[in-house]
Every structure is written in structure tokens, then in C-alpha cells.
């Protein structure tokens, strides 16, 4: 991965909401499961953690396609 691509990804991640950014970091950097993410983020259901991650990934995809 080039520095340019890494910079684009980091810029896109910084444009996410705080909760979306936290969920992505917990999933990919910490390697947590959706159940662990739901507990760490004080969400009521595992489904909620999946939804936050899904929305974050959708937003990232949209932001990265614009560039």
C-alpha cells in the first residue's frame, strides 16, 4: 500500500462519526467480535454493533470512491 493510499484511507476514517470510527478500530485494530464491540460501546444488541460497522464501511466506500 502506498503512502498516498494510506493517507486517503486515514482521511476517510477521520470523516466518520466518533461511534463509527470507534467501531471500525475495535473490529479491525483490536480484533474484537461484534459481541465484544457491543459491550465495549454499551450497545443493547450485537445487531446494533453490526449496523454501526456496516454504516461506517458504507460511508468509507463512498468517501474513497469520490477521490
JSON list of N, CA and C in Angstrom, two decimals:
[
{"chain": "A", "resi": 1, "resn": "UNK", "atom": "N", "xyz": [0.84, -1.17, 0.00]},
{"chain": "A", "resi": 1, "resn": "UNK", "atom": "CA", "xyz": [0.00, 0.00, 0.00]},
{"chain": "A", "resi": 1, "resn": "UNK", "atom": "C", "xyz": [0.89, 1.24, 0.00]},
{"chain": "A", "resi": 2, "resn": "UNK", "atom": "N", "xyz": [0.57, 2.16, -0.87]},
{"chain": "A", "resi": 2, "resn": "UNK", "atom": "CA", "xyz": [1.38, 3.37, -0.97]},
{"chain": "A", "resi": 2, "resn": "UNK", "atom": "C", "xyz": [1.01, 4.37, 0.12]},
{"chain": "A", "resi": 3, "resn": "UNK", "atom": "N", "xyz": [1.90, 5.31, 0.36]},
{"chain": "A", "resi": 3, "resn": "UNK", "atom": "CA", "xyz": [1.61, 6.36, 1.35]},
{"chain": "A", "resi": 3, "resn": "UNK", "atom": "C", "xyz": [0.40, 7.18, 0.95]},
{"chain": "A", "resi": 4, "resn": "UNK", "atom": "N", "xyz": [0.24, 7.38, -0.35]},
{"chain": "A", "resi": 4, "resn": "UNK", "atom": "CA", "xyz": [-0.89, 8.16, -0.86]},
{"chain": "A", "resi": 4, "resn": "UNK", "atom": "C", "xyz": [-2.22, 7.46, -0.53]},
{"chain": "A", "resi": 5, "resn": "UNK", "atom": "N", "xyz": [-2.27, 6.14, -0.76]},
{"chain": "A", "resi": 5, "resn": "UNK", "atom": "CA", "xyz": [-3.48, 5.38, -0.46]},
{"chain": "A", "resi": 5, "resn": "UNK", "atom": "C", "xyz": [-3.75, 5.34, 1.04]},
{"chain": "A", "resi": 6, "resn": "UNK", "atom": "N", "xyz": [-2.70, 5.17, 1.81]},
{"chain": "A", "resi": 6, "resn": "UNK", "atom": "CA", "xyz": [-2.84, 5.15, 3.26]},
{"chain": "A", "resi": 6, "resn": "UNK", "atom": "C", "xyz": [-3.39, 6.47, 3.77]},
{"chain": "A", "resi": 7, "resn": "UNK", "atom": "N", "xyz": [-2.93, 7.56, 3.21]},
{"chain": "A", "resi": 7, "resn": "UNK", "atom": "CA", "xyz": [-3.39, 8.90, 3.59]},
{"chain": "A", "resi": 7, "resn": "UNK", "atom": "C", "xyz": [-4.87, 9.07, 3.25]},
{"chain": "A", "resi": 8, "resn": "UNK", "atom": "N", "xyz": [-5.29, 8.58, 2.07]},
{"chain": "A", "resi": 8, "resn": "UNK", "atom": "CA", "xyz": [-6.69, 8.66, 1.67]},
{"chain": "A", "resi": 8, "resn": "UNK", "atom": "C", "xyz": [-7.58, 7.90, 2.65]},
{"chain": "A", "resi": 9, "resn": "UNK", "atom": "N", "xyz": [-7.13, 6.71, 3.02]},
{"chain": "A", "resi": 9, "resn": "UNK", "atom": "CA", "xyz": [-7.90, 5.88, 3.96]},
{"chain": "A", "resi": 9, "resn": "UNK", "atom": "C", "xyz": [-7.99, 6.55, 5.32]},
{"chain": "A", "resi": 10, "resn": "UNK", "atom": "N", "xyz": [-6.88, 7.09, 5.80]},
{"chain": "A", "resi": 10, "resn": "UNK", "atom": "CA", "xyz": [-6.87, 7.76, 7.10]},
{"chain": "A", "resi": 10, "resn": "UNK", "atom": "C", "xyz": [-7.77, 9.00, 7.08]},
{"chain": "A", "resi": 11, "resn": "UNK", "atom": "N", "xyz": [-7.73, 9.76, 6.01]},
{"chain": "A", "resi": 11, "resn": "UNK", "atom": "CA", "xyz": [-8.60, 10.94, 5.88]},
{"chain": "A", "resi": 11, "resn": "UNK", "atom": "C", "xyz": [-10.07, 10.53, 5.89]},
{"chain": "A", "resi": 12, "resn": "UNK", "atom": "N", "xyz": [-10.39, 9.45, 5.19]},
{"chain": "A", "resi": 12, "resn": "UNK", "atom": "CA", "xyz": [-11.77, 8.96, 5.15]},
{"chain": "A", "resi": 12, "resn": "UNK", "atom": "C", "xyz": [-12.22, 8.49, 6.53]},
{"chain": "A", "resi": 13, "resn": "UNK", "atom": "N", "xyz": [-11.36, 7.78, 7.24]},
{"chain": "A", "resi": 13, "resn": "UNK", "atom": "CA", "xyz": [-11.69, 7.31, 8.59]},
{"chain": "A", "resi": 13, "resn": "UNK", "atom": "C", "xyz": [-11.94, 8.50, 9.51]},
{"chain": "A", "resi": 14, "resn": "UNK", "atom": "N", "xyz": [-11.17, 9.55, 9.36]},
{"chain": "A", "resi": 14, "resn": "UNK", "atom": "CA", "xyz": [-11.34, 10.74, 10.20]},
{"chain": "A", "resi": 14, "resn": "UNK", "atom": "C", "xyz": [-12.65, 11.47, 9.93]},
{"chain": "A", "resi": 15, "resn": "UNK", "atom": "N", "xyz": [-13.28, 11.21, 8.80]},
{"chain": "A", "resi": 15, "resn": "UNK", "atom": "CA", "xyz": [-14.56, 11.84, 8.47]},
{"chain": "A", "resi": 15, "resn": "UNK", "atom": "C", "xyz": [-15.76, 11.07, 9.03]},
{"chain": "A", "resi": 16, "resn": "UNK", "atom": "N", "xyz": [-15.52, 9.89, 9.56]},
{"chain": "A", "resi": 16, "resn": "UNK", "atom": "CA", "xyz": [-16.59, 9.10, 10.16]},
{"chain": "A", "resi": 16, "resn": "UNK", "atom": "C", "xyz": [-17.03, 9.74, 11.47]},
{"chain": "A", "resi": 17, "resn": "UNK", "atom": "N", "xyz": [-18.23, 9.36, 11.92]},
{"chain": "A", "resi": 17, "resn": "UNK", "atom": "CA", "xyz": [-18.65, 9.81, 13.24]},
{"chain": "A", "resi": 17, "resn": "UNK", "atom": "C", "xyz": [-17.78, 9.12, 14.29]},
{"chain": "A", "resi": 18, "resn": "UNK", "atom": "N", "xyz": [-17.77, 9.66, 15.49]},
{"chain": "A", "resi": 18, "resn": "UNK", "atom": "CA", "xyz": [-16.95, 9.08, 16.56]},
{"chain": "A", "resi": 18, "resn": "UNK", "atom": "C", "xyz": [-17.30, 7.61, 16.81]},
{"chain": "A", "resi": 19, "resn": "UNK", "atom": "N", "xyz": [-18.59, 7.30, 16.83]},
{"chain": "A", "resi": 19, "resn": "UNK", "atom": "CA", "xyz": [-19.02, 5.92, 17.09]},
{"chain": "A", "resi": 19, "resn": "UNK", "atom": "C", "xyz": [-18.62, 4.98, 15.96]},
{"chain": "A", "resi": 20, "resn": "UNK", "atom": "N", "xyz": [-18.75, 5.46, 14.73]},
{"chain": "A", "resi": 20, "resn": "UNK", "atom": "CA", "xyz": [-18.37, 4.64, 13.59]},
{"chain": "A", "resi": 20, "resn": "UNK", "atom": "C", "xyz": [-16.87, 4.39, 13.61]},
{"chain": "A", "resi": 21, "resn": "UNK", "atom": "N", "xyz": [-16.09, 5.42, 13.87]},
{"chain": "A", "resi": 21, "resn": "UNK", "atom": "CA", "xyz": [-14.63, 5.29, 13.93]},
{"chain": "A", "resi": 21, "resn": "UNK", "atom": "C", "xyz": [-14.23, 4.31, 15.04]},
{"chain": "A", "resi": 22, "resn": "UNK", "atom": "N", "xyz": [-14.87, 4.45, 16.19]},
{"chain": "A", "resi": 22, "resn": "UNK", "atom": "CA", "xyz": [-14.58, 3.55, 17.32]},
{"chain": "A", "resi": 22, "resn": "UNK", "atom": "C", "xyz": [-14.89, 2.10, 16.95]},
{"chain": "A", "resi": 23, "resn": "UNK", "atom": "N", "xyz": [-16.03, 1.87, 16.34]},
{"chain": "A", "resi": 23, "resn": "UNK", "atom": "CA", "xyz": [-16.43, 0.50, 15.97]},
{"chain": "A", "resi": 23, "resn": "UNK", "atom": "C", "xyz": [-15.45, -0.11, 14.97]},
{"chain": "A", "resi": 24, "resn": "UNK", "atom": "N", "xyz": [-15.03, 0.67, 13.97]},
{"chain": "A", "resi": 24, "resn": "UNK", "atom": "CA", "xyz": [-14.08, 0.18, 12.97]},
{"chain": "A", "resi": 24, "resn": "UNK", "atom": "C", "xyz": [-12.75, -0.15, 13.62]},
{"chain": "A", "resi": 25, "resn": "UNK", "atom": "N", "xyz": [-12.27, 0.73, 14.50]},
{"chain": "A", "resi": 25, "resn": "UNK", "atom": "CA", "xyz": [-10.99, 0.48, 15.17]},
{"chain": "A", "resi": 25, "resn": "UNK", "atom": "C", "xyz": [-11.06, -0.75, 16.07]},
{"chain": "A", "resi": 26, "resn": "UNK", "atom": "N", "xyz": [-12.17, -0.91, 16.78]},
{"chain": "A", "resi": 26, "resn": "UNK", "atom": "CA", "xyz": [-12.31, -2.08, 17.65]},
{"chain": "A", "resi": 26, "resn": "UNK", "atom": "C", "xyz": [-12.35, -3.37, 16.83]},
{"chain": "A", "resi": 27, "resn": "UNK", "atom": "N", "xyz": [-13.03, -3.32, 15.69]},
{"chain": "A", "resi": 27, "resn": "UNK", "atom": "CA", "xyz": [-13.16, -4.52, 14.86]},
{"chain": "A", "resi": 27, "resn": "UNK", "atom": "C", "xyz": [-11.84, -4.88, 14.18]},
{"chain": "A", "resi": 28, "resn": "UNK", "atom": "N", "xyz": [-11.19, -3.90, 13.55]},
{"chain": "A", "resi": 28, "resn": "UNK", "atom": "CA", "xyz": [-10.03, -4.21, 12.72]},
{"chain": "A", "resi": 28, "resn": "UNK", "atom": "C", "xyz": [-8.69, -4.08, 13.44]},
{"chain": "A", "resi": 29, "resn": "UNK", "atom": "N", "xyz": [-8.56, -3.11, 14.34]},
{"chain": "A", "resi": 29, "resn": "UNK", "atom": "CA", "xyz": [-7.27, -2.95, 15.03]},
{"chain": "A", "resi": 29, "resn": "UNK", "atom": "C", "xyz": [-7.20, -3.82, 16.29]},
{"chain": "A", "resi": 30, "resn": "UNK", "atom": "N", "xyz": [-8.30, -3.88, 17.03]},
{"chain": "A", "resi": 30, "resn": "UNK", "atom": "CA", "xyz": [-8.31, -4.67, 18.26]},
{"chain": "A", "resi": 30, "resn": "UNK", "atom": "C", "xyz": [-8.73, -6.11, 18.04]},
{"chain": "A", "resi": 31, "resn": "UNK", "atom": "N", "xyz": [-9.35, -6.38, 16.90]},
{"chain": "A", "resi": 31, "resn": "UNK", "atom": "CA", "xyz": [-9.76, -7.74, 16.58]},
{"chain": "A", "resi": 31, "resn": "UNK", "atom": "C", "xyz": [-10.93, -8.24, 17.41]},
{"chain": "A", "resi": 32, "resn": "UNK", "atom": "N", "xyz": [-11.75, -7.32, 17.90]},
{"chain": "A", "resi": 32, "resn": "UNK", "atom": "CA", "xyz": [-12.89, -7.71, 18.73]},
{"chain": "A", "resi": 32, "resn": "UNK", "atom": "C", "xyz": [-14.02, -8.28, 17.88]},
{"chain": "A", "resi": 33, "resn": "UNK", "atom": "N", "xyz": [-14.82, -9.11, 18.50]},
{"chain": "A", "resi": 33, "resn": "UNK", "atom": "CA", "xyz": [-16.01, -9.64, 17.84]},
{"chain": "A", "resi": 33, "resn": "UNK", "atom": "C", "xyz": [-17.13, -8.60, 17.95]},
{"chain": "A", "resi": 34, "resn": "UNK", "atom": "N", "xyz": [-18.20, -8.80, 17.21]},
{"chain": "A", "resi": 34, "resn": "UNK", "atom": "CA", "xyz": [-19.33, -7.88, 17.29]},
{"chain": "A", "resi": 34, "resn": "UNK", "atom": "C", "xyz": [-19.93, -7.87, 18.70]},
{"chain": "A", "resi": 35, "resn": "UNK", "atom": "N", "xyz": [-19.93, -9.02, 19.33]},
{"chain": "A", "resi": 35, "resn": "UNK", "atom": "CA", "xyz": [-20.44, -9.11, 20.71]},
{"chain": "A", "resi": 35, "resn": "UNK", "atom": "C", "xyz": [-19.57, -8.27, 21.65]},
{"chain": "A", "resi": 36, "resn": "UNK", "atom": "N", "xyz": [-18.26, -8.39, 21.51]},
{"chain": "A", "resi": 36, "resn": "UNK", "atom": "CA", "xyz": [-17.34, -7.60, 22.35]},
{"chain": "A", "resi": 36, "resn": "UNK", "atom": "C", "xyz": [-17.48, -6.10, 22.06]},
{"chain": "A", "resi": 37, "resn": "UNK", "atom": "N", "xyz": [-17.69, -5.77, 20.80]},
{"chain": "A", "resi": 37, "resn": "UNK", "atom": "CA", "xyz": [-17.87, -4.36, 20.43]},
{"chain": "A", "resi": 37, "resn": "UNK", "atom": "C", "xyz": [-19.15, -3.81, 21.06]},
{"chain": "A", "resi": 38, "resn": "UNK", "atom": "N", "xyz": [-20.22, -4.60, 21.03]},
{"chain": "A", "resi": 38, "resn": "UNK", "atom": "CA", "xyz": [-21.48, -4.14, 21.61]},
{"chain": "A", "resi": 38, "resn": "UNK", "atom": "C", "xyz": [-21.33, -3.89, 23.11]},
{"chain": "A", "resi": 39, "resn": "UNK", "atom": "N", "xyz": [-20.54, -4.70, 23.79]},
{"chain": "A", "resi": 39, "resn": "UNK", "atom": "CA", "xyz": [-20.31, -4.50, 25.23]},
{"chain": "A", "resi": 39, "resn": "UNK", "atom": "C", "xyz": [-19.43, -3.26, 25.45]},
{"chain": "A", "resi": 40, "resn": "UNK", "atom": "N", "xyz": [-18.35, -3.15, 24.68]},
{"chain": "A", "resi": 40, "resn": "UNK", "atom": "CA", "xyz": [-17.41, -2.04, 24.84]},
{"chain": "A", "resi": 40, "resn": "UNK", "atom": "C", "xyz": [-18.06, -0.69, 24.53]},
{"chain": "A", "resi": 41, "resn": "UNK", "atom": "N", "xyz": [-18.99, -0.68, 23.59]},
{"chain": "A", "resi": 41, "resn": "UNK", "atom": "CA", "xyz": [-19.63, 0.57, 23.19]},
{"chain": "A", "resi": 41, "resn": "UNK", "atom": "C", "xyz": [-20.97, 0.77, 23.89]},
{"chain": "A", "resi": 42, "resn": "UNK", "atom": "N", "xyz": [-21.31, -0.12, 24.81]},
{"chain": "A", "resi": 42, "resn": "UNK", "atom": "CA", "xyz": [-22.55, -0.04, 25.58]},
{"chain": "A", "resi": 42, "resn": "UNK", "atom": "C", "xyz": [-23.79, -0.02, 24.68]},
{"chain": "A", "resi": 43, "resn": "UNK", "atom": "N", "xyz": [-23.79, -0.93, 23.71]},
{"chain": "A", "resi": 43, "resn": "UNK", "atom": "CA", "xyz": [-24.94, -1.09, 22.82]},
{"chain": "A", "resi": 43, "resn": "UNK", "atom": "C", "xyz": [-25.83, -2.20, 23.36]},
{"chain": "A", "resi": 44, "resn": "UNK", "atom": "N", "xyz": [-27.11, -2.11, 23.08]},
{"chain": "A", "resi": 44, "resn": "UNK", "atom": "CA", "xyz": [-28.06, -3.08, 23.63]},
{"chain": "A", "resi": 44, "resn": "UNK", "atom": "C", "xyz": [-27.97, -4.46, 22.98]},
{"chain": "A", "resi": 45, "resn": "UNK", "atom": "N", "xyz": [-27.64, -4.48, 21.69]},
{"chain": "A", "resi": 45, "resn": "UNK", "atom": "CA", "xyz": [-27.64, -5.75, 20.96]},
{"chain": "A", "resi": 45, "resn": "UNK", "atom": "C", "xyz": [-26.41, -5.87, 20.06]},
{"chain": "A", "resi": 46, "resn": "UNK", "atom": "N", "xyz": [-26.06, -7.09, 19.75]},
{"chain": "A", "resi": 46, "resn": "UNK", "atom": "CA", "xyz": [-24.97, -7.36, 18.81]},
{"chain": "A", "resi": 46, "resn": "UNK", "atom": "C", "xyz": [-25.35, -6.80, 17.44]},
{"chain": "A", "resi": 47, "resn": "UNK", "atom": "N", "xyz": [-26.63, -6.88, 17.12]},
{"chain": "A", "resi": 47, "resn": "UNK", "atom": "CA", "xyz": [-27.13, -6.36, 15.85]},
{"chain": "A", "resi": 47, "resn": "UNK", "atom": "C", "xyz": [-26.80, -4.87, 15.70]},
{"chain": "A", "resi": 48, "resn": "UNK", "atom": "N", "xyz": [-26.83, -4.14, 16.80]},
{"chain": "A", "resi": 48, "resn": "UNK", "atom": "CA", "xyz": [-26.51, -2.70, 16.76]},
{"chain": "A", "resi": 48, "resn": "UNK", "atom": "C", "xyz": [-25.05, -2.48, 16.40]},
{"chain": "A", "resi": 49, "resn": "UNK", "atom": "N", "xyz": [-24.17, -3.31, 16.93]},
{"chain": "A", "resi": 49, "resn": "UNK", "atom": "CA", "xyz": [-22.74, -3.20, 16.60]},
{"chain": "A", "resi": 49, "resn": "UNK", "atom": "C", "xyz": [-22.52, -3.48, 15.13]},
{"chain": "A", "resi": 50, "resn": "UNK", "atom": "N", "xyz": [-23.19, -4.49, 14.60]},
{"chain": "A", "resi": 50, "resn": "UNK", "atom": "CA", "xyz": [-23.07, -4.81, 13.18]},
{"chain": "A", "resi": 50, "resn": "UNK", "atom": "C", "xyz": [-23.55, -3.64, 12.32]},
{"chain": "A", "resi": 51, "resn": "UNK", "atom": "N", "xyz": [-24.64, -3.02, 12.74]},
{"chain": "A", "resi": 51, "resn": "UNK", "atom": "CA", "xyz": [-25.21, -1.91, 11.99]},
{"chain": "A", "resi": 51, "resn": "UNK", "atom": "C", "xyz": [-24.26, -0.72, 11.96]},
{"chain": "A", "resi": 52, "resn": "UNK", "atom": "N", "xyz": [-23.62, -0.40, 13.09]},
{"chain": "A", "resi": 52, "resn": "UNK", "atom": "CA", "xyz": [-22.68, 0.71, 13.14]},
{"chain": "A", "resi": 52, "resn": "UNK", "atom": "C", "xyz": [-21.49, 0.44, 12.22]},
{"chain": "A", "resi": 53, "resn": "UNK", "atom": "N", "xyz": [-20.97, -0.78, 12.26]},
{"chain": "A", "resi": 53, "resn": "UNK", "atom": "CA", "xyz": [-19.84, -1.15, 11.40]},
{"chain": "A", "resi": 53, "resn": "UNK", "atom": "C", "xyz": [-20.25, -1.10, 9.94]},
{"chain": "A", "resi": 54, "resn": "UNK", "atom": "N", "xyz": [-21.42, -1.62, 9.61]},
{"chain": "A", "resi": 54, "resn": "UNK", "atom": "CA", "xyz": [-21.90, -1.63, 8.24]},
{"chain": "A", "resi": 54, "resn": "UNK", "atom": "C", "xyz": [-22.02, -0.21, 7.70]},
{"chain": "A", "resi": 55, "resn": "UNK", "atom": "N", "xyz": [-22.61, 0.67, 8.49]},
{"chain": "A", "resi": 55, "resn": "UNK", "atom": "CA", "xyz": [-22.77, 2.06, 8.07]},
{"chain": "A", "resi": 55, "resn": "UNK", "atom": "C", "xyz": [-21.41, 2.74, 7.90]},
{"chain": "A", "resi": 56, "resn": "UNK", "atom": "N", "xyz": [-20.48, 2.43, 8.79]},
{"chain": "A", "resi": 56, "resn": "UNK", "atom": "CA", "xyz": [-19.14, 3.01, 8.69]},
{"chain": "A", "resi": 56, "resn": "UNK", "atom": "C", "xyz": [-18.46, 2.55, 7.41]},
{"chain": "A", "resi": 57, "resn": "UNK", "atom": "N", "xyz": [-18.55, 1.27, 7.10]},
{"chain": "A", "resi": 57, "resn": "UNK", "atom": "CA", "xyz": [-17.94, 0.74, 5.88]},
{"chain": "A", "resi": 57, "resn": "UNK", "atom": "C", "xyz": [-18.58, 1.32, 4.63]},
{"chain": "A", "resi": 58, "resn": "UNK", "atom": "N", "xyz": [-19.90, 1.50, 4.66]},
{"chain": "A", "resi": 58, "resn": "UNK", "atom": "CA", "xyz": [-20.61, 2.10, 3.54]},
{"chain": "A", "resi": 58, "resn": "UNK", "atom": "C", "xyz": [-20.14, 3.54, 3.32]},
{"chain": "A", "resi": 59, "resn": "UNK", "atom": "N", "xyz": [-20.00, 4.27, 4.41]},
{"chain": "A", "resi": 59, "resn": "UNK", "atom": "CA", "xyz": [-19.51, 5.66, 4.33]},
{"chain": "A", "resi": 59, "resn": "UNK", "atom": "C", "xyz": [-18.08, 5.70, 3.81]},
{"chain": "A", "resi": 60, "resn": "UNK", "atom": "N", "xyz": [-17.23, 4.82, 4.32]},
{"chain": "A", "resi": 60, "resn": "UNK", "atom": "CA", "xyz": [-15.84, 4.76, 3.85]},
{"chain": "A", "resi": 60, "resn": "UNK", "atom": "C", "xyz": [-15.77, 4.47, 2.36]},
{"chain": "A", "resi": 61, "resn": "UNK", "atom": "N", "xyz": [-16.55, 3.52, 1.92]},
{"chain": "A", "resi": 61, "resn": "UNK", "atom": "CA", "xyz": [-16.57, 3.16, 0.50]},
{"chain": "A", "resi": 61, "resn": "UNK", "atom": "C", "xyz": [-16.98, 4.37, -0.34]},
{"chain": "A", "resi": 62, "resn": "UNK", "atom": "N", "xyz": [-17.99, 5.07, 0.10]},
{"chain": "A", "resi": 62, "resn": "UNK", "atom": "CA", "xyz": [-18.47, 6.25, -0.60]},
{"chain": "A", "resi": 62, "resn": "UNK", "atom": "C", "xyz": [-17.39, 7.34, -0.64]},
{"chain": "A", "resi": 63, "resn": "UNK", "atom": "N", "xyz": [-16.77, 7.59, 0.48]},
{"chain": "A", "resi": 63, "resn": "UNK", "atom": "CA", "xyz": [-15.73, 8.62, 0.55]},
{"chain": "A", "resi": 63, "resn": "UNK", "atom": "C", "xyz": [-14.52, 8.27, -0.32]},
{"chain": "A", "resi": 64, "resn": "UNK", "atom": "N", "xyz": [-14.15, 7.01, -0.34]},
{"chain": "A", "resi": 64, "resn": "UNK", "atom": "CA", "xyz": [-12.97, 6.60, -1.10]},
{"chain": "A", "resi": 64, "resn": "UNK", "atom": "C", "xyz": [-13.23, 6.57, -2.61]},
{"chain": "A", "resi": 65, "resn": "UNK", "atom": "N", "xyz": [-14.47, 6.36, -2.99]},
{"chain": "A", "resi": 65, "resn": "UNK", "atom": "CA", "xyz": [-14.80, 6.35, -4.42]},
{"chain": "A", "resi": 65, "resn": "UNK", "atom": "C", "xyz": [-14.83, 7.75, -5.01]},
{"chain": "A", "resi": 66, "resn": "UNK", "atom": "N", "xyz": [-15.05, 8.75, -4.18]},
{"chain": "A", "resi": 66, "resn": "UNK", "atom": "CA", "xyz": [-15.10, 10.13, -4.65]},
{"chain": "A", "resi": 66, "resn": "UNK", "atom": "C", "xyz": [-13.73, 10.65, -5.05]},
{"chain": "A", "resi": 67, "resn": "UNK", "atom": "N", "xyz": [-12.69, 10.05, -4.49]},
{"chain": "A", "resi": 67, "resn": "UNK", "atom": "CA", "xyz": [-11.34, 10.58, -4.72]},
{"chain": "A", "resi": 67, "resn": "UNK", "atom": "C", "xyz": [-10.66, 9.98, -5.92]}
]
